[in-house]
Amino acid sequence: MRLILHYIRDMSWYVVIGFIIGLIRLAFRHKRHKIKDKKHEILIILFIAYLAGLASQTIIPRFDFGVASNTGFYFHVNIGSIRHINLIPFRTIAQQFAGEIGVNAKDIASVAALNLAANLLLFFPLGFFLPAIGDKFTSFKRTILAGVSIVVLIETIQFFIGRSTDIDDVLLNTVGIAVGYGIYKGVKFLFHRLHHRDT
């Protein structure tokens, strides 16, 4: 639980930045065009905020900055030097639960659970937002194809910034996207039922 809270805290600043960017975008659009669908614009703002948080945990390298007494202002970007590729499905998941990932025995369950939870939870909003804001993604097939394309792009970028590229991440992310799409359809169904009941 502590690890999950740590990642949420790291994401929060980026989510706030993304939210501000979304508001700035809305302000510029409001000057040029009259906003007709406010719900759609709110969803886009939330989607931008989500994308910023997603990028912070997947493709934005870790960095550190501050002021040192001897050198003054410093800014360091930490890019990993070990690139690992796994193209065998379920290999990494099995290794994590078997304790073959170089962590203490008492931490095996928490690390494996964190990996599963992070890969599922981090991407289910993608499966929700894509059909919610884009008419092209109202079908399950198109949402999955678009989502998997984004996931593969992220995994490719991760290789070039010194992080691992893993087919298991793609599989788990895809399941997360599918869950997000299911949530979207459920929410849409409920709103449809409530609307018809009120009318």
PDB file of C-alpha atoms in Angstrom:
ATOM      1  CA  MET A   1       0.000   0.000   0.000  1.00  0.00           C
ATOM      2  CA  ARG A   2       2.877   2.322   0.811  1.00  0.00           C
ATOM      3  CA  LEU A   3       4.396   1.797  -2.636  1.00  0.00           C
ATOM      4  CA  ILE A   4       1.098   2.580  -4.349  1.00  0.00           C
ATOM      5  CA  LEU A   5       0.714   5.786  -2.322  1.00  0.00           C
ATOM      6  CA  HIS A   6       4.276   6.733  -3.271  1.00  0.00           C
ATOM      7  CA  TYR A   7       3.477   6.442  -6.990  1.00  0.00           C
ATOM      8  CA  ILE A   8       0.217   8.350  -6.572  1.00  0.00           C
ATOM      9  CA  ARG A   9       2.099  11.172  -4.870  1.00  0.00           C
ATOM     10  CA  ASP A  10       4.660  11.274  -7.688  1.00  0.00           C
ATOM     11  CA  MET A  11       1.889  11.429 -10.278  1.00  0.00           C
ATOM     12  CA  SER A  12      -0.137  14.113  -8.537  1.00  0.00           C
ATOM     13  CA  TRP A  13       2.097  17.048  -9.529  1.00  0.00           C
ATOM     14  CA  TYR A  14       1.992  16.028 -13.188  1.00  0.00           C
ATOM     15  CA  VAL A  15      -1.771  15.572 -13.039  1.00  0.00           C
ATOM     16  CA  VAL A  16      -2.116  19.111 -11.683  1.00  0.00           C
ATOM     17  CA  ILE A  17       0.140  20.444 -14.470  1.00  0.00           C
ATOM     18  CA  GLY A  18      -1.900  18.562 -17.072  1.00  0.00           C
ATOM     19  CA  PHE A  19      -5.111  19.957 -15.574  1.00  0.00           C
ATOM     20  CA  ILE A  20      -3.746  23.495 -15.853  1.00  0.00           C
ATOM     21  CA  ILE A  21      -2.741  22.862 -19.474  1.00  0.00           C
ATOM     22  CA  GLY A  22      -6.275  21.627 -20.144  1.00  0.00           C
ATOM     23  CA  LEU A  23      -7.749  24.777 -18.622  1.00  0.00           C
ATOM     24  CA  ILE A  24      -5.456  26.970 -20.729  1.00  0.00           C
ATOM     25  CA  ARG A  25      -6.535  25.054 -23.829  1.00  0.00           C
ATOM     26  CA  LEU A  26     -10.174  25.606 -22.885  1.00  0.00           C
ATOM     27  CA  ALA A  27      -9.591  29.335 -22.376  1.00  0.00           C
ATOM     28  CA  PHE A  28      -8.072  29.693 -25.858  1.00  0.00           C
ATOM     29  CA  ARG A  29     -10.898  27.677 -27.419  1.00  0.00           C
ATOM     30  CA  HIS A  30     -13.489  29.767 -25.601  1.00  0.00           C
ATOM     31  CA  LYS A  31     -12.018  32.958 -27.100  1.00  0.00           C
ATOM     32  CA  ARG A  32     -12.207  31.597 -30.642  1.00  0.00           C
ATOM     33  CA  HIS A  33     -15.328  29.447 -30.496  1.00  0.00           C
ATOM     34  CA  LYS A  34     -18.405  29.232 -28.345  1.00  0.00           C
ATOM     35  CA  ILE A  35     -18.250  26.090 -26.226  1.00  0.00           C
ATOM     36  CA  LYS A  36     -21.313  24.031 -27.070  1.00  0.00           C
ATOM     37  CA  ASP A  37     -20.633  20.813 -25.181  1.00  0.00           C
ATOM     38  CA  LYS A  38     -19.282  21.643 -21.717  1.00  0.00           C
ATOM     39  CA  LYS A  39     -19.281  17.994 -20.583  1.00  0.00           C
ATOM     40  CA  HIS A  40     -17.066  17.069 -23.532  1.00  0.00           C
ATOM     41  CA  GLU A  41     -14.625  19.867 -22.712  1.00  0.00           C
ATOM     42  CA  ILE A  42     -14.450  18.780 -19.066  1.00  0.00           C
ATOM     43  CA  LEU A  43     -13.670  15.232 -20.189  1.00  0.00           C
ATOM     44  CA  ILE A  44     -10.875  16.529 -22.426  1.00  0.00           C
ATOM     45  CA  ILE A  45      -9.367  18.488 -19.512  1.00  0.00           C
ATOM     46  CA  LEU A  46      -9.451  15.365 -17.340  1.00  0.00           C
ATOM     47  CA  PHE A  47      -7.967  13.325 -20.193  1.00  0.00           C
ATOM     48  CA  ILE A  48      -5.041  15.750 -20.558  1.00  0.00           C
ATOM     49  CA  ALA A  49      -4.467  15.608 -16.806  1.00  0.00           C
ATOM     50  CA  TYR A  50      -4.500  11.803 -16.960  1.00  0.00           C
ATOM     51  CA  LEU A  51      -2.054  11.725 -19.887  1.00  0.00           C
ATOM     52  CA  ALA A  52       0.362  13.930 -17.923  1.00  0.00           C
ATOM     53  CA  GLY A  53       0.188  11.542 -14.980  1.00  0.00           C
ATOM     54  CA  LEU A  54       0.603   8.534 -17.258  1.00  0.00           C
ATOM     55  CA  ALA A  55       3.650  10.072 -18.937  1.00  0.00           C
ATOM     56  CA  SER A  56       5.223  10.783 -15.553  1.00  0.00           C
ATOM     57  CA  GLN A  57       5.235   7.075 -14.712  1.00  0.00           C
ATOM     58  CA  THR A  58       6.150   5.683 -18.114  1.00  0.00           C
ATOM     59  CA  ILE A  59       8.230   7.906 -20.400  1.00  0.00           C
ATOM     60  CA  ILE A  60       9.390  10.972 -18.458  1.00  0.00           C
ATOM     61  CA  PRO A  61      12.864  10.241 -17.051  1.00  0.00           C
ATOM     62  CA  ARG A  62      13.464  10.840 -13.362  1.00  0.00           C
ATOM     63  CA  PHE A  63      15.176  14.155 -12.696  1.00  0.00           C
ATOM     64  CA  ASP A  64      16.575  16.088  -9.782  1.00  0.00           C
ATOM     65  CA  PHE A  65      17.278  19.787  -9.412  1.00  0.00           C
ATOM     66  CA  GLY A  66      18.223  22.282  -6.745  1.00  0.00           C
ATOM     67  CA  VAL A  67      20.949  24.599  -5.567  1.00  0.00           C
ATOM     68  CA  ALA A  68      24.322  23.261  -4.372  1.00  0.00           C
ATOM     69  CA  SER A  69      26.622  25.348  -2.214  1.00  0.00           C
ATOM     70  CA  ASN A  70      29.672  24.737  -4.412  1.00  0.00           C
ATOM     71  CA  THR A  71      28.285  24.620  -7.949  1.00  0.00           C
ATOM     72  CA  GLY A  72      25.094  26.650  -7.744  1.00  0.00           C
ATOM     73  CA  PHE A  73      21.959  25.546  -9.571  1.00  0.00           C
ATOM     74  CA  TYR A  74      21.962  21.959 -10.851  1.00  0.00           C
ATOM     75  CA  PHE A  75      19.630  19.830 -12.950  1.00  0.00           C
ATOM     76  CA  HIS A  76      20.212  16.103 -13.432  1.00  0.00           C
ATOM     77  CA  VAL A  77      18.225  13.788 -15.676  1.00  0.00           C
ATOM     78  CA  ASN A  78      18.501  10.166 -14.585  1.00  0.00           C
ATOM     79  CA  ILE A  79      18.286   7.865 -17.598  1.00  0.00           C
ATOM     80  CA  GLY A  80      18.820   4.181 -16.897  1.00  0.00           C
ATOM     81  CA  SER A  81      21.653   2.303 -18.546  1.00  0.00           C
ATOM     82  CA  ILE A  82      20.229  -1.233 -18.336  1.00  0.00           C
ATOM     83  CA  ARG A  83      17.827  -2.130 -21.119  1.00  0.00           C
ATOM     84  CA  HIS A  84      15.813  -5.295 -20.690  1.00  0.00           C
ATOM     85  CA  ILE A  85      13.433  -6.800 -23.243  1.00  0.00           C
ATOM     86  CA  ASN A  86      11.000  -9.628 -22.557  1.00  0.00           C
ATOM     87  CA  LEU A  87       8.975 -10.976 -25.483  1.00  0.00           C
ATOM     88  CA  ILE A  88       7.768 -14.151 -23.734  1.00  0.00           C
ATOM     89  CA  PRO A  89       4.187 -13.738 -22.462  1.00  0.00           C
ATOM     90  CA  PHE A  90       3.657 -14.143 -18.682  1.00  0.00           C
ATOM     91  CA  ARG A  91       7.369 -14.682 -18.057  1.00  0.00           C
ATOM     92  CA  THR A  92       7.890 -11.554 -15.955  1.00  0.00           C
ATOM     93  CA  ILE A  93       4.639 -12.063 -14.045  1.00  0.00           C
ATOM     94  CA  ALA A  94       5.650 -15.621 -13.156  1.00  0.00           C
ATOM     95  CA  GLN A  95       9.146 -14.496 -12.134  1.00  0.00           C
ATOM     96  CA  GLN A  96       7.736 -11.821  -9.861  1.00  0.00           C
ATOM     97  CA  PHE A  97       5.425 -14.197  -8.039  1.00  0.00           C
ATOM     98  CA  ALA A  98       8.207 -16.800  -7.843  1.00  0.00           C
ATOM     99  CA  GLY A  99      10.564 -14.269  -6.268  1.00  0.00           C
ATOM    100  CA  GLU A 100      13.078 -14.247  -9.112  1.00  0.00           C
ATOM    101  CA  ILE A 101      13.313 -10.465  -9.388  1.00  0.00           C
ATOM    102  CA  GLY A 102      15.996  -9.693  -6.823  1.00  0.00           C
ATOM    103  CA  VAL A 103      13.894  -8.461  -3.914  1.00  0.00           C
ATOM    104  CA  ASN A 104      13.559  -9.647  -0.332  1.00  0.00           C
ATOM    105  CA  ALA A 105      11.252 -12.605   0.196  1.00  0.00           C
ATOM    106  CA  LYS A 106       8.882 -10.544   2.348  1.00  0.00           C
ATOM    107  CA  ASP A 107       8.521  -7.998  -0.457  1.00  0.00           C
ATOM    108  CA  ILE A 108       7.759 -10.484  -3.278  1.00  0.00           C
ATOM    109  CA  ALA A 109       3.992 -10.413  -2.869  1.00  0.00           C
ATOM    110  CA  SER A 110       3.803  -6.621  -2.557  1.00  0.00           C
ATOM    111  CA  VAL A 111       6.058  -5.986  -5.561  1.00  0.00           C
ATOM    112  CA  ALA A 112       4.153  -8.485  -7.723  1.00  0.00           C
ATOM    113  CA  ALA A 113       0.813  -7.053  -6.618  1.00  0.00           C
ATOM    114  CA  LEU A 114       2.074  -3.519  -7.278  1.00  0.00           C
ATOM    115  CA  ASN A 115       3.149  -4.480 -10.795  1.00  0.00           C
ATOM    116  CA  LEU A 116      -0.231  -6.034 -11.566  1.00  0.00           C
ATOM    117  CA  ALA A 117      -2.196  -3.192  -9.998  1.00  0.00           C
ATOM    118  CA  ALA A 118      -0.095  -0.457 -11.603  1.00  0.00           C
ATOM    119  CA  ASN A 119      -0.315  -1.919 -15.098  1.00  0.00           C
ATOM    120  CA  LEU A 120      -4.074  -2.416 -14.802  1.00  0.00           C
ATOM    121  CA  LEU A 121      -5.040   0.761 -12.948  1.00  0.00           C
ATOM    122  CA  LEU A 122      -2.696   3.065 -14.827  1.00  0.00           C
ATOM    123  CA  PHE A 123      -4.294   2.253 -18.173  1.00  0.00           C
ATOM    124  CA  PHE A 124      -7.979   1.657 -17.456  1.00  0.00           C
ATOM    125  CA  PRO A 125      -8.691   5.434 -17.716  1.00  0.00           C
ATOM    126  CA  LEU A 126      -7.389   5.252 -21.294  1.00  0.00           C
ATOM    127  CA  GLY A 127     -10.098   2.717 -22.130  1.00  0.00           C
ATOM    128  CA  PHE A 128     -12.665   5.045 -20.579  1.00  0.00           C
ATOM    129  CA  PHE A 129     -11.554   8.386 -22.032  1.00  0.00           C
ATOM    130  CA  LEU A 130     -10.975   7.289 -25.642  1.00  0.00           C
ATOM    131  CA  PRO A 131     -14.631   6.381 -26.359  1.00  0.00           C
ATOM    132  CA  ALA A 132     -15.900   9.140 -24.066  1.00  0.00           C
ATOM    133  CA  ILE A 133     -14.228  11.975 -25.999  1.00  0.00           C
ATOM    134  CA  GLY A 134     -13.861  10.526 -29.502  1.00  0.00           C
ATOM    135  CA  ASP A 135     -16.646   9.243 -31.729  1.00  0.00           C
ATOM    136  CA  LYS A 136     -14.082   7.150 -33.629  1.00  0.00           C
ATOM    137  CA  PHE A 137     -13.473   5.005 -30.544  1.00  0.00           C
ATOM    138  CA  THR A 138     -17.021   4.087 -29.565  1.00  0.00           C
ATOM    139  CA  SER A 139     -16.435   0.465 -30.624  1.00  0.00           C
ATOM    140  CA  PHE A 140     -14.482  -1.918 -28.427  1.00  0.00           C
ATOM    141  CA  LYS A 141     -12.210  -2.940 -31.312  1.00  0.00           C
ATOM    142  CA  ARG A 142     -11.137   0.609 -32.151  1.00  0.00           C
ATOM    143  CA  THR A 143     -10.578   1.489 -28.503  1.00  0.00           C
ATOM    144  CA  ILE A 144      -8.377  -1.566 -27.982  1.00  0.00           C
ATOM    145  CA  LEU A 145      -6.412  -0.939 -31.193  1.00  0.00           C
ATOM    146  CA  ALA A 146      -5.804   2.706 -30.290  1.00  0.00           C
ATOM    147  CA  GLY A 147      -4.947   1.820 -26.702  1.00  0.00           C
ATOM    148  CA  VAL A 148      -2.525  -0.951 -27.666  1.00  0.00           C
ATOM    149  CA  SER A 149      -0.849   1.391 -30.171  1.00  0.00           C
ATOM    150  CA  ILE A 150      -0.242   3.894 -27.364  1.00  0.00           C
ATOM    151  CA  VAL A 151       1.043   1.135 -25.059  1.00  0.00           C
ATOM    152  CA  VAL A 152       3.468  -0.189 -27.710  1.00  0.00           C
ATOM    153  CA  LEU A 153       4.721   3.363 -28.333  1.00  0.00           C
ATOM    154  CA  ILE A 154       5.340   3.808 -24.608  1.00  0.00           C
ATOM    155  CA  GLU A 155       7.174   0.476 -24.351  1.00  0.00           C
ATOM    156  CA  THR A 156       9.350   1.446 -27.336  1.00  0.00           C
ATOM    157  CA  ILE A 157      10.229   4.811 -25.803  1.00  0.00           C
ATOM    158  CA  GLN A 158      11.046   3.103 -22.507  1.00  0.00           C
ATOM    159  CA  PHE A 159      13.694   0.998 -24.227  1.00  0.00           C
ATOM    160  CA  PHE A 160      15.475   4.116 -25.487  1.00  0.00           C
ATOM    161  CA  ILE A 161      15.455   5.798 -22.068  1.00  0.00           C
ATOM    162  CA  GLY A 162      17.006   2.802 -20.354  1.00  0.00           C
ATOM    163  CA  ARG A 163      13.900   1.133 -18.956  1.00  0.00           C
ATOM    164  CA  SER A 164      12.516  -2.343 -19.509  1.00  0.00           C
ATOM    165  CA  THR A 165      10.314  -3.260 -22.454  1.00  0.00           C
ATOM    166  CA  ASP A 166       8.013  -6.139 -21.582  1.00  0.00           C
ATOM    167  CA  ILE A 167       5.244  -7.974 -23.433  1.00  0.00           C
ATOM    168  CA  ASP A 168       3.644  -8.669 -20.044  1.00  0.00           C
ATOM    169  CA  ASP A 169       3.186  -4.929 -19.553  1.00  0.00           C
ATOM    170  CA  VAL A 170       1.446  -4.752 -22.932  1.00  0.00           C
ATOM    171  CA  LEU A 171      -0.879  -7.622 -21.957  1.00  0.00           C
ATOM    172  CA  LEU A 172      -1.728  -6.162 -18.552  1.00  0.00           C
ATOM    173  CA  ASN A 173      -2.186  -2.664 -19.992  1.00  0.00           C
ATOM    174  CA  THR A 174      -4.545  -4.078 -22.626  1.00  0.00           C
ATOM    175  CA  VAL A 175      -6.636  -5.763 -19.934  1.00  0.00           C
ATOM    176  CA  GLY A 176      -6.744  -2.432 -18.098  1.00  0.00           C
ATOM    177  CA  ILE A 177      -7.914  -0.658 -21.262  1.00  0.00           C
ATOM    178  CA  ALA A 178     -10.628  -3.286 -21.761  1.00  0.00           C
ATOM    179  CA  VAL A 179     -11.798  -2.799 -18.159  1.00  0.00           C
ATOM    180  CA  GLY A 180     -11.893   0.965 -18.738  1.00  0.00           C
ATOM    181  CA  TYR A 181     -14.018   0.484 -21.852  1.00  0.00           C
ATOM    182  CA  GLY A 182     -16.392  -1.722 -19.862  1.00  0.00           C
ATOM    183  CA  ILE A 183     -16.701   1.007 -17.209  1.00  0.00           C
ATOM    184  CA  TYR A 184     -17.439   3.557 -19.950  1.00  0.00           C
ATOM    185  CA  LYS A 185     -20.216   1.379 -21.379  1.00  0.00           C
ATOM    186  CA  GLY A 186     -21.641   0.812 -17.897  1.00  0.00           C
ATOM    187  CA  VAL A 187     -21.650   4.534 -17.076  1.00  0.00           C
ATOM    188  CA  LYS A 188     -23.197   5.342 -20.459  1.00  0.00           C
ATOM    189  CA  PHE A 189     -25.926   2.745 -19.887  1.00  0.00           C
ATOM    190  CA  LEU A 190     -26.733   4.147 -16.441  1.00  0.00           C
ATOM    191  CA  PHE A 191     -26.936   7.730 -17.719  1.00  0.00           C
ATOM    192  CA  HIS A 192     -29.155   6.550 -20.575  1.00  0.00           C
ATOM    193  CA  ARG A 193     -31.497   4.772 -18.143  1.00  0.00           C
ATOM    194  CA  LEU A 194     -31.626   7.779 -15.799  1.00  0.00           C
ATOM    195  CA  HIS A 195     -32.313  10.158 -18.687  1.00  0.00           C
ATOM    196  CA  HIS A 196     -35.215   8.057 -19.978  1.00  0.00           C
ATOM    197  CA  ARG A 197     -36.635   7.618 -16.493  1.00  0.00           C
ATOM    198  CA  ASP A 198     -36.649  11.394 -15.928  1.00  0.00           C
ATOM    199  CA  THR A 199     -38.350  12.018 -19.262  1.00  0.00           C
TER     200      THR A 199
END
